[in-house]
Tab-separated table of C-alpha atoms in Angstrom:
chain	number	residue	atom	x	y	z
U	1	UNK	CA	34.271	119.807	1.720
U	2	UNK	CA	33.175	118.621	-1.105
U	3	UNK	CA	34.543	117.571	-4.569
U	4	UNK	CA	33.791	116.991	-8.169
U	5	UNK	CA	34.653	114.212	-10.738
U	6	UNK	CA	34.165	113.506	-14.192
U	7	UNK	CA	34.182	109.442	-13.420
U	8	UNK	CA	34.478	107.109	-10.318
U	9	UNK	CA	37.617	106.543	-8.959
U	10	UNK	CA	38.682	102.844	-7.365
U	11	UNK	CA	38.209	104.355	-3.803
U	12	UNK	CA	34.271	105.707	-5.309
U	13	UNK	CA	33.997	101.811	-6.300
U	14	UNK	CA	34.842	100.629	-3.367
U	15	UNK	CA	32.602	102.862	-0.862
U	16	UNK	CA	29.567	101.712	-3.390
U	17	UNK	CA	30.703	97.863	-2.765
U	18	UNK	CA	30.486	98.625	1.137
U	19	UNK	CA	27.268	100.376	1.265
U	20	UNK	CA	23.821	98.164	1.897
U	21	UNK	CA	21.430	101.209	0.775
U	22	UNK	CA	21.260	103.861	-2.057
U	23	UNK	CA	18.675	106.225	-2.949
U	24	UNK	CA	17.834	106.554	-6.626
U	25	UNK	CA	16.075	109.962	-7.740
U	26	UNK	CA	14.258	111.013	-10.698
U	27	UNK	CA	11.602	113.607	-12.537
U	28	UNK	CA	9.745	114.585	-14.883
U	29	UNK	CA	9.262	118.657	-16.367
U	30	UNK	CA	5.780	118.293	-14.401
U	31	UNK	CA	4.485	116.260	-11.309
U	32	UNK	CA	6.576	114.749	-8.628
U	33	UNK	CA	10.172	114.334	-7.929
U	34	UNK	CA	10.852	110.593	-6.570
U	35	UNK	CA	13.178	109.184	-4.361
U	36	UNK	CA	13.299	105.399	-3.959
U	37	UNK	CA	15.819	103.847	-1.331
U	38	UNK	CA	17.050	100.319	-3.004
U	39	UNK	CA	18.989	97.552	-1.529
U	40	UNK	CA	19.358	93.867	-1.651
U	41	UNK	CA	22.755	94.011	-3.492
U	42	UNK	CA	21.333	95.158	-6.870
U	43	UNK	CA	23.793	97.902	-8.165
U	44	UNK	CA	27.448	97.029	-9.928
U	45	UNK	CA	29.734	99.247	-11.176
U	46	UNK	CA	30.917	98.449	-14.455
U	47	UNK	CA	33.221	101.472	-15.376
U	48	UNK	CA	34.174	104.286	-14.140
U	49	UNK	CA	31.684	105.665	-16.217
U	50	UNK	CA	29.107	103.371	-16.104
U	51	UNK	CA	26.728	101.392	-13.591
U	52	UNK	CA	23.455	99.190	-13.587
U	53	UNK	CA	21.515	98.028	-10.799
U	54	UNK	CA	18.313	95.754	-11.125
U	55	UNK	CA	14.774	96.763	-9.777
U	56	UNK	CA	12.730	94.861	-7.972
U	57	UNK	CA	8.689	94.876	-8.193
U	58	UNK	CA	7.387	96.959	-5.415
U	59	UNK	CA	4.506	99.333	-4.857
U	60	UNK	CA	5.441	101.842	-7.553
U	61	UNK	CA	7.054	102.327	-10.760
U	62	UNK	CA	7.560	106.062	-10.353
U	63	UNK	CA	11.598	105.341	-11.673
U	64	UNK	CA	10.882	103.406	-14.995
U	65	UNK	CA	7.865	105.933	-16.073
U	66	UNK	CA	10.536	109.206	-15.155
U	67	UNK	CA	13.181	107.496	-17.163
U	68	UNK	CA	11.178	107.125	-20.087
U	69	UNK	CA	10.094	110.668	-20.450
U	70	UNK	CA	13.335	112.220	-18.940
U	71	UNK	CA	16.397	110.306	-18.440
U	72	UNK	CA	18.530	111.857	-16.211
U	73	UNK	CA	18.868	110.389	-12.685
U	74	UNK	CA	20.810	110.625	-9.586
U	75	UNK	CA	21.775	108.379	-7.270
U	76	UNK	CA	22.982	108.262	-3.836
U	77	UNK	CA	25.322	106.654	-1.079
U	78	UNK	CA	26.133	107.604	2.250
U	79	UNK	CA	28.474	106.024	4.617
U	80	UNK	CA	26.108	104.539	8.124
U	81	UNK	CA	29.531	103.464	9.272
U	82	UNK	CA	33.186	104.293	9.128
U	83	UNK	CA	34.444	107.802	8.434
U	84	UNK	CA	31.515	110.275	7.066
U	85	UNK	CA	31.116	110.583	3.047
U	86	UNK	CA	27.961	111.238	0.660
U	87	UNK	CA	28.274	110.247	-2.831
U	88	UNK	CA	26.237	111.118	-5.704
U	89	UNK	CA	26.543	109.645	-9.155
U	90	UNK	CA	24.680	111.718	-11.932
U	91	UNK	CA	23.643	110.742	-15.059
U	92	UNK	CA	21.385	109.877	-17.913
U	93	UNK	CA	20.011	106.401	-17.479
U	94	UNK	CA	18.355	104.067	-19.732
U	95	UNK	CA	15.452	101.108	-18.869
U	96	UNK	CA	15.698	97.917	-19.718
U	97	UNK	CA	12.313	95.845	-19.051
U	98	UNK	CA	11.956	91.831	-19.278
U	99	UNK	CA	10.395	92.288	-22.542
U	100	UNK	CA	13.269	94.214	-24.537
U	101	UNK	CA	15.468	92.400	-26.073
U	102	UNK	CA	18.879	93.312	-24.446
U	103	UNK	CA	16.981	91.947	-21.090
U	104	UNK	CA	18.634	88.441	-21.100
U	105	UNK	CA	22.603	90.354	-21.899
U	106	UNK	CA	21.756	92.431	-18.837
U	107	UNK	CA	20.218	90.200	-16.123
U	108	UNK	CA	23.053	87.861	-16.557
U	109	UNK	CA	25.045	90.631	-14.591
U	110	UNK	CA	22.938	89.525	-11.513
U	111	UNK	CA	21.891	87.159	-9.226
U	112	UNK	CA	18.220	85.715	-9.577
U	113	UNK	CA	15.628	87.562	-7.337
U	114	UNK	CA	12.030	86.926	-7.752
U	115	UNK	CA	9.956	90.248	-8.779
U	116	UNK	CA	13.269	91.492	-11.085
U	117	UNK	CA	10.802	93.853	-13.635
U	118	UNK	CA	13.414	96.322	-14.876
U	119	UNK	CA	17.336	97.065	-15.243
U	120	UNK	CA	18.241	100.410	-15.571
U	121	UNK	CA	21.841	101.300	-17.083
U	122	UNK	CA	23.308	104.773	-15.854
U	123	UNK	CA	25.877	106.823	-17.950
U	124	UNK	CA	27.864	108.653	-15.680
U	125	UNK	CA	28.259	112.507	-16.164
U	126	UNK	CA	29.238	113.521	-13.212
U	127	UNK	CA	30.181	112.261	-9.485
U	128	UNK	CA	30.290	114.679	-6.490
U	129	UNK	CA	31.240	113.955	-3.003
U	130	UNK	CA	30.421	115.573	0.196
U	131	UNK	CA	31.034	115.199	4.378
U	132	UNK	CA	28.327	113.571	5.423
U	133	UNK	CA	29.372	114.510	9.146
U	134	UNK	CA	25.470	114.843	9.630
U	135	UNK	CA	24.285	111.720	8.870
U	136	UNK	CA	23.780	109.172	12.196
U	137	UNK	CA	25.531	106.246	12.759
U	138	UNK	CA	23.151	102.694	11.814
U	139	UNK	CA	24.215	99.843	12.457
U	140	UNK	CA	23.694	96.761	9.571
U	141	UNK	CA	21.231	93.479	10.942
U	142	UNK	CA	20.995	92.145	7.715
U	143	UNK	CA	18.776	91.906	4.694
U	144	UNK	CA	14.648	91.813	5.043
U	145	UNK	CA	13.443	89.047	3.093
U	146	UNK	CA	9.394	89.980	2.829
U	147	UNK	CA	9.625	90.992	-0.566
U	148	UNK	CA	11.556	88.114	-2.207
U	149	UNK	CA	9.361	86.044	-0.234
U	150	UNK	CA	6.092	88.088	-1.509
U	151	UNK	CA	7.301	87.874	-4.690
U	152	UNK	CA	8.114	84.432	-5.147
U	153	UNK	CA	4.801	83.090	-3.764
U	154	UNK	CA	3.165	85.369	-6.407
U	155	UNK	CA	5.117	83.440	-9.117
U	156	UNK	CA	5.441	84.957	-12.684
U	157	UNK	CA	1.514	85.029	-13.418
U	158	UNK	CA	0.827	86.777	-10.027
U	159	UNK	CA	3.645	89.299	-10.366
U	160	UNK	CA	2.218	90.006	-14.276
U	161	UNK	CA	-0.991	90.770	-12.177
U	162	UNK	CA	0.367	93.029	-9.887
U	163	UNK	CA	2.333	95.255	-12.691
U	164	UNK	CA	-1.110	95.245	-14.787
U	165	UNK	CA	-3.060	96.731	-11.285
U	166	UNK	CA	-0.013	98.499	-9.879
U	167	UNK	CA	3.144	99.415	-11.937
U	168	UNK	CA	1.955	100.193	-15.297
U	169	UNK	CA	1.469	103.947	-14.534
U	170	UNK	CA	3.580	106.652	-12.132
U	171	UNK	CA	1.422	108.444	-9.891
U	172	UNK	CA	0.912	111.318	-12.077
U	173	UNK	CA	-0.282	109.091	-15.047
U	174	UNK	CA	2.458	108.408	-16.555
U	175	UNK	CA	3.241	105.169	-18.714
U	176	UNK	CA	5.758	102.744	-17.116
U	177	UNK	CA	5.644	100.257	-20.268
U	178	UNK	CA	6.237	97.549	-17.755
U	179	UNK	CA	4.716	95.169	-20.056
U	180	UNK	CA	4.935	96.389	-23.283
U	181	UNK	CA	4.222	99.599	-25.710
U	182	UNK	CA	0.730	99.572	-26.368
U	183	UNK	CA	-0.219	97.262	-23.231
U	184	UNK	CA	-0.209	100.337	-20.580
């Protein structure tokens, strides 16, 4: 059932350019694994060995302070519709925040979204597949809009704010660097 690669394949690029969801997970030697689900048509594949998705501000920063310390990361895909597949693309990854300076080369691989705090670029090592005949059916409505709307009535002063009272450390203590080395 299920099958190894050393790179993604045009039919692996594909199934990521159908899916509306992935699931990016990280950790540390010490405190808690995370697993953030991510959306809004922020990932690209760039290679077959390479892809780079653009994060969002939201509640936590648990991804950008696990990077930093230890960068490997996996991500997910799984098919809600259509024949049954799980995809996972491992890697070591690499943060890019607003204030580095290969920020403005990077975001121009995106669309604008209000609340964009980090990029992250992954380095693929390894790509697996699997069934997936257990995971249900879900059918797509469409996009929520809350956050860009949250963010973009914050504006750039209120989201700055937010990372200083929010994002700036993981939830075991950890520095995010959000806003700068020596800031956090």
């Amino acid at each position: 059932m299920g099958k190894q690669f050393q790179a993604l394949s045009e039919a692996h690029t594909q199934f990521i350019a159908e899916q509306k969801v992935f699931f990016v997970g990280t950790a540390v030697d010490q405190g808690r694994v995370n697993i953030s689900p991510k959306g809004m048509h922020t990932l690209k594949v760039l290679s077959p060995h390479q892809l780079v998705w653009l994060n969002v501000t939201g509640s936590g920063n648990e991804t950008a302070a696990h990077v930093q310390q230890n960068a490997r990361m996996t991500i997910m895909f799984m098919a809600l519709s259509g024949d049954p597949l799980i995809l996972r693309v491992y890697g070591q990854a690499k943060v890019i925040h607003k204030h580095d300076t290969e920020w403005d080369t990077w975001i121009s691989q995106f669309d604008p979204l209000p609340g964009a705090r980090q990029i992250f670029v992954l380095n693929i090592e390894l790509v697996q597949t699997s069934c997936g005949m257990s995971v249900p059916y879900m059918d797509y409505v469409g996009e929520r809009e809350q956050l860009n709307d949250w963010a973009a009535a914050k504006g750039e002063a209120g989201i700055a704010d937010y990372w200083q009272a929010k994002n700036h450390t993981s939830i075991d203590g950890l520095p995010t660097y959000i806003q700068g080395k020596g800031i956090d």
